[in-house]
Amino acid sequence: MLDTVDIRLCLEYFMIYNKKNCYLCTVMRHYIITLLFALIMASCGDDEPEAVKVSRTVLVYIAGNNSLGSGWDEKDISEMESAVAAGALNGGRLLVYHADIKGNPVLCEITEDGGLEAIKEYKSGLSSVSIAAMKEVFDDMHAIAPADDYGLVLWSHASGWIDYGRTPEHKVSKSWGIDGTYQMTIPDLGRALQGEEFSFIYFDCCFMGNIESLYEIRDAAPYIVASPAETPLDGMPYDMNVKCFFEKTPDLVKAAKNTFDSYDALSGRSRSSTMAVYDMRYIGEVASAVREIMLHNAHPSEWYEQQQYGTSGFRDLFFDLTHYVRSLTSDSSMLADYDAAMARFVIYNENTPQMALSLPAIDLNNCHGVSCYIVDTEGDSVVLPGNYGDLQWWGDVVSPAFGF
């Protein structure tokens, strides 16, 4: 195609030719000049290239308007920069949505040289734990860094299914993420993730390895990495894990193991970690097996000491699901179905001997990688904490055992 200079030279030639040659009709001259001007305008148009599609884009979504935004966010971003500078991207792109402790939200990219480049600043007052905000960031991710598939890291505080605070959409919540006075409900997180089709989600936060939350977002990604207990303030080692996310097939077991090993190598109270990887294709089988067992018996023996995951104020809220199920029945056939489903569902699970990040410490003797809440009864009445009854796990699995 002619470039702009060539077109302008042609136009000048025809203008001069027309002055010297009267036999060129006015109509023909008009069409030629019109065509040449159209070519010039096309050549002078918006030359900004379309975003090139890559194999994978990973978004780290940092809701840091809370105590973690006092430096833990910057530390992790620095680790990401080091990993990328060392060649971790493998042809992909790493985006970071960062709302700092003052709530200033910005979407950045960590470029191949390890630099942090701001792409978009969001309006003041945008709550990072609102459905609208998360959806807007996801839309921007697709537009700015199109890819064959996408991975997501969710970074913040979290308390699983526990009823805390409120979001801009709802005044009561089970929470992932803290943004000032707001926290995101687990059902709202499910709504925000609906239709996004991430290839994996890594929860770099506490208590998201609970069956209630996992079941609520079961269609959000085929693989999820999370801890059923507390996670240390340092979070995952991004300098090691970013590379895992950009392998041809994301090496999520390696990423989870990197995180676990980094804490298992410590001593004292700092040696506290549980990590698991879930193949979400099989969570429905787990739900069916648990429902079948609970329909036969939903009340564990009083002498059975359940495995806790929560310390301090989180005690009696997170229990090991498998340990609980085994307290309900000795039926070998039902337990075999359950164990088979869990073996497919939990593809990686490790824990340190204790969880001592908060005191009193608890022993981790019977951990199988996913927690649950044990519904209590008083006489003929079922006692549900907060808005536990709003969760799909309650409606689909637990409530039938109590006659609902």
XYZ file of C-alpha atoms in Angstrom:
404
model
C 0.000 0.000 0.000
C 1.210 3.524 -0.737
C 2.491 5.409 2.248
C 1.397 8.988 2.983
C 4.342 10.559 1.135
C 3.665 8.487 -2.011
C -0.014 9.445 -1.996
C 0.729 13.128 -1.599
C 3.236 12.987 -4.497
C 0.611 11.317 -6.707
C -1.913 13.973 -5.778
C 0.514 16.756 -6.613
C 1.278 15.085 -9.973
C -2.394 14.907 -10.947
C -3.001 18.496 -9.926
C -0.091 19.676 -12.127
C -1.126 17.337 -14.974
C -4.649 18.699 -14.933
C -3.370 22.267 -15.350
C -1.411 21.247 -18.458
C -3.894 18.821 -20.033
C -7.357 20.142 -20.567
C -8.633 16.907 -22.092
C -8.817 15.224 -18.640
C -12.443 15.653 -17.796
C -13.538 17.420 -14.654
C -15.553 14.419 -13.430
C -12.600 12.021 -13.679
C -10.380 14.534 -11.917
C -12.934 14.789 -9.104
C -13.017 11.008 -8.545
C -9.245 10.647 -8.580
C -8.720 13.473 -6.130
C -11.469 12.124 -3.840
C -9.882 8.663 -3.856
C -6.434 10.027 -3.093
C -7.751 12.105 -0.203
C -9.486 9.006 1.222
C -6.204 7.091 1.080
C -4.437 9.948 2.824
C -7.024 10.032 5.621
C -6.783 6.254 6.092
C -3.002 6.472 6.258
C -3.157 9.318 8.767
C -5.688 7.567 11.015
C -5.185 6.022 14.419
C -2.023 3.957 14.124
C -2.209 2.538 17.680
C -1.788 -1.243 17.309
C -4.281 -3.662 18.784
C -3.215 -5.527 21.909
C -1.374 -8.693 20.919
C -2.890 -11.865 22.290
C -0.563 -13.924 24.490
C -0.741 -17.436 25.861
C -1.639 -16.425 29.431
C -2.376 -13.311 31.430
C -2.274 -13.491 35.215
C -3.950 -10.822 37.325
C -2.926 -10.280 40.932
C -5.844 -8.479 42.572
C -4.599 -6.668 45.683
C -7.307 -5.306 47.976
C -4.837 -3.594 50.289
C -6.885 -0.881 51.982
C -6.361 -2.579 55.345
C -3.545 -3.505 57.734
C -1.801 -5.550 55.037
C -1.391 -2.383 53.001
C 1.188 -1.113 55.461
C 4.026 -2.633 53.435
C 3.174 -6.284 52.800
C 1.673 -5.305 49.438
C 4.792 -3.438 48.317
C 6.978 -6.351 49.428
C 4.994 -8.810 47.325
C 5.004 -6.515 44.291
C 8.784 -6.254 44.626
C 8.987 -10.067 44.627
C 6.886 -10.147 41.456
C 9.218 -7.653 39.788
C 12.228 -9.809 40.686
C 10.571 -12.929 39.285
C 9.631 -11.245 36.010
C 13.086 -9.695 35.596
C 14.502 -13.226 35.951
C 12.399 -14.412 32.990
C 9.296 -15.856 34.664
C 6.703 -14.641 32.152
C 7.357 -17.253 29.460
C 5.679 -15.035 26.879
C 2.734 -14.116 29.102
C 1.708 -10.918 30.860
C 1.414 -10.101 34.578
C -1.076 -7.434 35.638
C -1.444 -6.099 39.178
C -4.554 -4.339 40.423
C -3.354 -2.490 43.514
C -5.570 -0.627 45.949
C -3.201 0.674 48.619
C -3.856 1.500 52.270
C -5.395 4.834 51.232
C -7.709 3.099 48.794
C -6.071 4.472 45.633
C -6.816 1.827 42.962
C -4.591 1.475 39.909
C -4.042 -1.244 37.325
C -0.378 -1.862 36.529
C 1.706 -4.225 34.454
C 5.022 -5.721 35.442
C 6.976 -5.512 32.200
C 9.559 -8.001 30.998
C 12.434 -5.968 32.444
C 10.814 -6.123 35.888
C 9.516 -2.566 35.847
C 6.091 -1.549 37.155
C 4.063 0.423 34.614
C 0.745 2.080 35.474
C -1.958 1.359 32.896
C -5.144 2.803 34.374
C -6.119 4.797 37.446
C -9.619 4.178 38.766
C -11.936 6.788 40.166
C -11.552 7.790 43.793
C -13.914 5.961 46.118
C -14.045 2.758 44.055
C -14.410 -0.136 46.489
C -12.149 -3.037 45.578
C -14.565 -5.486 47.214
C -17.590 -4.499 45.147
C -18.870 -6.630 42.302
C -18.808 -3.624 39.962
C -15.153 -2.833 40.692
C -13.979 -6.402 40.250
C -15.940 -6.802 37.023
C -14.484 -3.541 35.688
C -10.954 -4.736 36.394
C -11.658 -8.095 34.746
C -13.015 -6.286 31.673
C -9.904 -4.111 31.536
C -7.708 -7.194 31.832
C -9.402 -8.784 28.812
C -9.137 -5.576 26.757
C -5.576 -4.646 27.686
C -3.953 -8.068 27.870
C -5.975 -10.555 25.791
C -4.826 -14.141 26.214
C -5.697 -17.742 25.480
C -6.340 -18.210 29.200
C -6.216 -16.255 32.425
C -5.090 -16.839 35.999
C -6.146 -14.916 39.102
C -4.495 -14.310 42.474
C -6.747 -12.814 45.162
C -4.696 -10.958 47.781
C -6.140 -9.530 50.989
C -7.496 -10.514 54.374
C -10.207 -13.168 54.360
C -12.395 -15.013 56.836
C -14.079 -17.580 54.637
C -17.789 -18.045 55.189
C -17.847 -16.114 58.494
C -20.367 -13.288 58.666
C -18.466 -10.010 58.837
C -19.080 -6.423 57.791
C -20.751 -5.420 54.550
C -20.114 -4.674 50.897
C -21.456 -1.810 48.809
C -24.037 -4.285 47.468
C -25.071 -6.027 50.694
C -24.976 -5.046 54.347
C -24.129 -8.510 55.669
C -21.413 -10.781 54.449
C -19.204 -13.763 54.514
C -15.939 -12.304 53.531
C -13.123 -12.303 51.127
C -11.139 -9.084 51.153
C -11.202 -5.906 53.212
C -11.450 -2.428 51.724
C -11.756 0.093 54.537
C -15.118 -0.578 56.164
C -16.274 -2.975 53.451
C -15.783 -6.701 52.979
C -16.944 -8.854 50.085
C -19.583 -11.514 50.611
C -18.713 -14.986 49.395
C -21.900 -15.065 47.287
C -20.892 -11.697 45.810
C -17.421 -13.042 45.057
C -19.132 -15.853 43.185
C -21.178 -13.317 41.219
C -18.091 -11.277 40.367
C -16.269 -14.385 39.129
C -19.239 -15.720 37.172
C -18.494 -16.141 33.485
C -14.819 -15.163 33.735
C -13.442 -18.679 33.094
C -10.096 -18.338 34.854
C -7.859 -21.373 34.463
C -6.923 -21.107 38.145
C -7.455 -19.003 41.254
C -4.835 -18.737 43.990
C -6.097 -17.311 47.299
C -3.197 -15.524 48.966
C -5.178 -14.993 52.159
C -6.555 -16.827 55.199
C -9.286 -19.460 55.514
C -10.438 -19.770 51.895
C -9.902 -23.533 51.827
C -13.349 -24.121 53.341
C -15.924 -26.253 51.594
C -18.644 -23.610 51.916
C -16.700 -20.929 50.036
C -15.247 -23.370 47.502
C -18.708 -24.709 46.737
C -20.050 -21.174 46.288
C -17.449 -20.397 43.584
C -17.218 -23.921 42.178
C -17.717 -22.777 38.561
C -15.164 -19.948 38.692
C -12.059 -21.999 37.804
C -11.095 -25.657 37.316
C -8.309 -25.377 39.914
C -8.116 -23.418 43.155
C -5.239 -23.040 45.619
C -6.024 -22.027 49.197
C -5.343 -22.609 52.857
C -8.029 -23.981 55.186
C -6.361 -22.094 58.056
C -4.559 -18.815 58.675
C -1.764 -17.720 56.360
C 1.335 -15.807 57.508
C 1.568 -12.079 56.767
C 4.338 -12.681 54.230
C 1.893 -14.606 52.049
C 3.171 -16.659 49.171
C 6.754 -16.325 47.865
C 6.003 -14.518 44.608
C 9.637 -14.590 43.581
C 9.296 -18.386 43.290
C 5.635 -18.740 42.349
C 5.198 -16.339 39.429
C 7.176 -18.711 37.231
C 4.829 -21.574 38.210
C 1.829 -19.581 36.995
C 3.363 -19.143 33.538
C 4.390 -22.715 32.847
C 2.713 -24.140 29.745
C 0.382 -25.891 32.177
C 0.264 -23.824 35.388
C 2.143 -25.763 38.056
C -0.184 -25.055 40.946
C 1.033 -27.954 43.070
C 4.550 -26.567 42.807
C 3.288 -23.101 43.759
C 1.415 -24.443 46.786
C 4.422 -26.523 47.793
C 6.749 -23.524 47.447
C 4.510 -21.625 49.841
C 4.261 -24.478 52.307
C 7.973 -25.304 52.217
C 8.952 -21.685 52.860
C 7.127 -21.792 56.208
C 7.802 -25.404 57.072
C 11.523 -24.537 57.006
C 11.063 -21.988 59.813
C 11.058 -22.637 63.537
C 8.902 -21.768 66.521
C 5.522 -20.159 65.977
C 6.532 -19.088 62.461
C 6.455 -22.726 61.388
C 2.718 -22.569 60.729
C 1.149 -23.408 57.382
C -1.513 -25.443 55.644
C -1.826 -25.480 51.858
C -4.052 -27.371 49.451
C -4.886 -27.530 45.736
C -8.402 -28.426 44.614
C -9.557 -29.940 41.333
C -12.947 -28.276 41.204
C -14.345 -30.743 38.691
C -14.922 -33.145 41.573
C -16.446 -30.905 44.222
C -19.911 -32.069 43.146
C -18.927 -35.671 43.928
C -17.750 -34.580 47.372
C -21.026 -32.750 47.970
C -23.072 -35.792 46.978
C -21.046 -38.110 49.212
C -21.308 -35.786 52.228
C -25.024 -35.290 51.683
C -25.595 -39.048 51.579
C -23.695 -39.582 54.827
C -25.397 -36.691 56.608
C -28.837 -37.940 55.588
C -28.065 -41.059 57.634
C -26.559 -39.167 60.550
C -25.708 -35.509 61.053
C -24.657 -35.703 64.708
C -21.107 -36.761 65.571
C -20.398 -38.683 68.754
C -19.811 -36.415 71.733
C -16.488 -38.108 72.538
C -15.091 -37.383 69.070
C -12.633 -34.470 69.223
C -12.885 -32.627 65.930
C -9.797 -31.288 64.184
C -9.734 -27.505 64.424
C -8.159 -25.160 61.881
C -8.943 -21.854 63.572
C -6.982 -20.439 66.470
C -7.947 -17.670 68.898
C -11.190 -15.998 67.811
C -11.583 -18.447 64.914
C -11.918 -21.542 67.103
C -15.026 -23.699 66.635
C -15.664 -22.259 63.182
C -13.361 -24.247 60.875
C -13.077 -28.034 61.275
C -11.514 -30.665 59.050
C -14.219 -31.947 56.694
C -12.901 -35.502 56.413
C -12.351 -35.860 60.138
C -15.920 -34.674 60.695
C -17.378 -37.047 58.097
C -15.624 -40.000 59.716
C -17.252 -39.087 63.004
C -20.680 -39.511 61.419
C -20.531 -43.063 60.085
C -18.611 -46.319 60.011
C -20.389 -47.514 56.865
C -17.520 -48.739 54.685
C -19.402 -48.283 51.403
C -20.355 -44.650 52.037
C -16.895 -43.830 53.357
C -15.297 -45.449 50.309
C -17.391 -43.233 48.010
C -16.461 -40.182 50.040
C -12.739 -41.019 50.155
C -12.664 -41.636 46.407
C -14.291 -38.272 45.720
C -11.915 -36.473 48.089
C -8.883 -38.149 46.532
C -9.890 -36.634 43.193
C -10.844 -33.276 44.686
C -7.822 -32.541 46.921
C -4.776 -33.097 44.704
C -2.242 -31.579 47.109
C -2.368 -31.157 50.869
C 0.328 -30.467 53.446
C 0.428 -28.990 56.918
C 2.935 -28.210 59.628
C 2.604 -30.000 63.004
C 0.981 -26.940 64.569
C -0.805 -23.723 63.743
C 0.563 -21.113 66.108
C 0.285 -17.780 64.304
C -2.307 -16.844 66.932
C -2.462 -18.300 70.413
C -3.377 -20.709 71.821
C -1.745 -22.931 69.215
C -3.530 -25.991 67.871
C -2.117 -29.335 66.816
C -2.712 -30.307 63.192
C -2.973 -34.085 63.524
C -5.966 -34.908 61.326
C -5.826 -32.511 58.405
C -7.058 -33.502 54.962
C -6.935 -30.152 53.185
C -10.437 -28.682 53.407
C -12.441 -27.302 56.317
C -16.136 -27.068 57.122
C -18.438 -25.663 59.756
C -20.215 -28.181 61.987
C -23.841 -27.162 62.375
C -24.994 -27.344 65.974
C -28.421 -28.034 67.442
C -30.166 -27.103 70.660
C -32.906 -29.602 71.266
C -34.946 -29.699 68.071
C -33.621 -26.356 66.837
C -30.770 -25.829 64.404
C -28.310 -23.100 65.376
C -26.810 -21.291 62.393
C -24.198 -18.560 62.774
C -24.742 -15.284 60.951
C -26.067 -15.859 57.453
C -24.761 -19.387 57.050
C -28.196 -20.343 55.793
C -27.639 -18.211 52.672
C -24.830 -20.439 51.441
C -25.394 -22.998 48.699
C -23.517 -25.668 50.683
C -26.124 -25.360 53.418
C -29.007 -25.512 50.954
C -27.698 -28.348 48.774
C -25.828 -30.543 51.250
C -26.403 -29.842 54.940
C -29.976 -28.604 55.325
C -31.664 -31.842 54.064
C -30.053 -33.687 56.983
C -31.922 -31.371 59.360
C -35.273 -31.647 57.613
C -35.170 -28.436 55.590
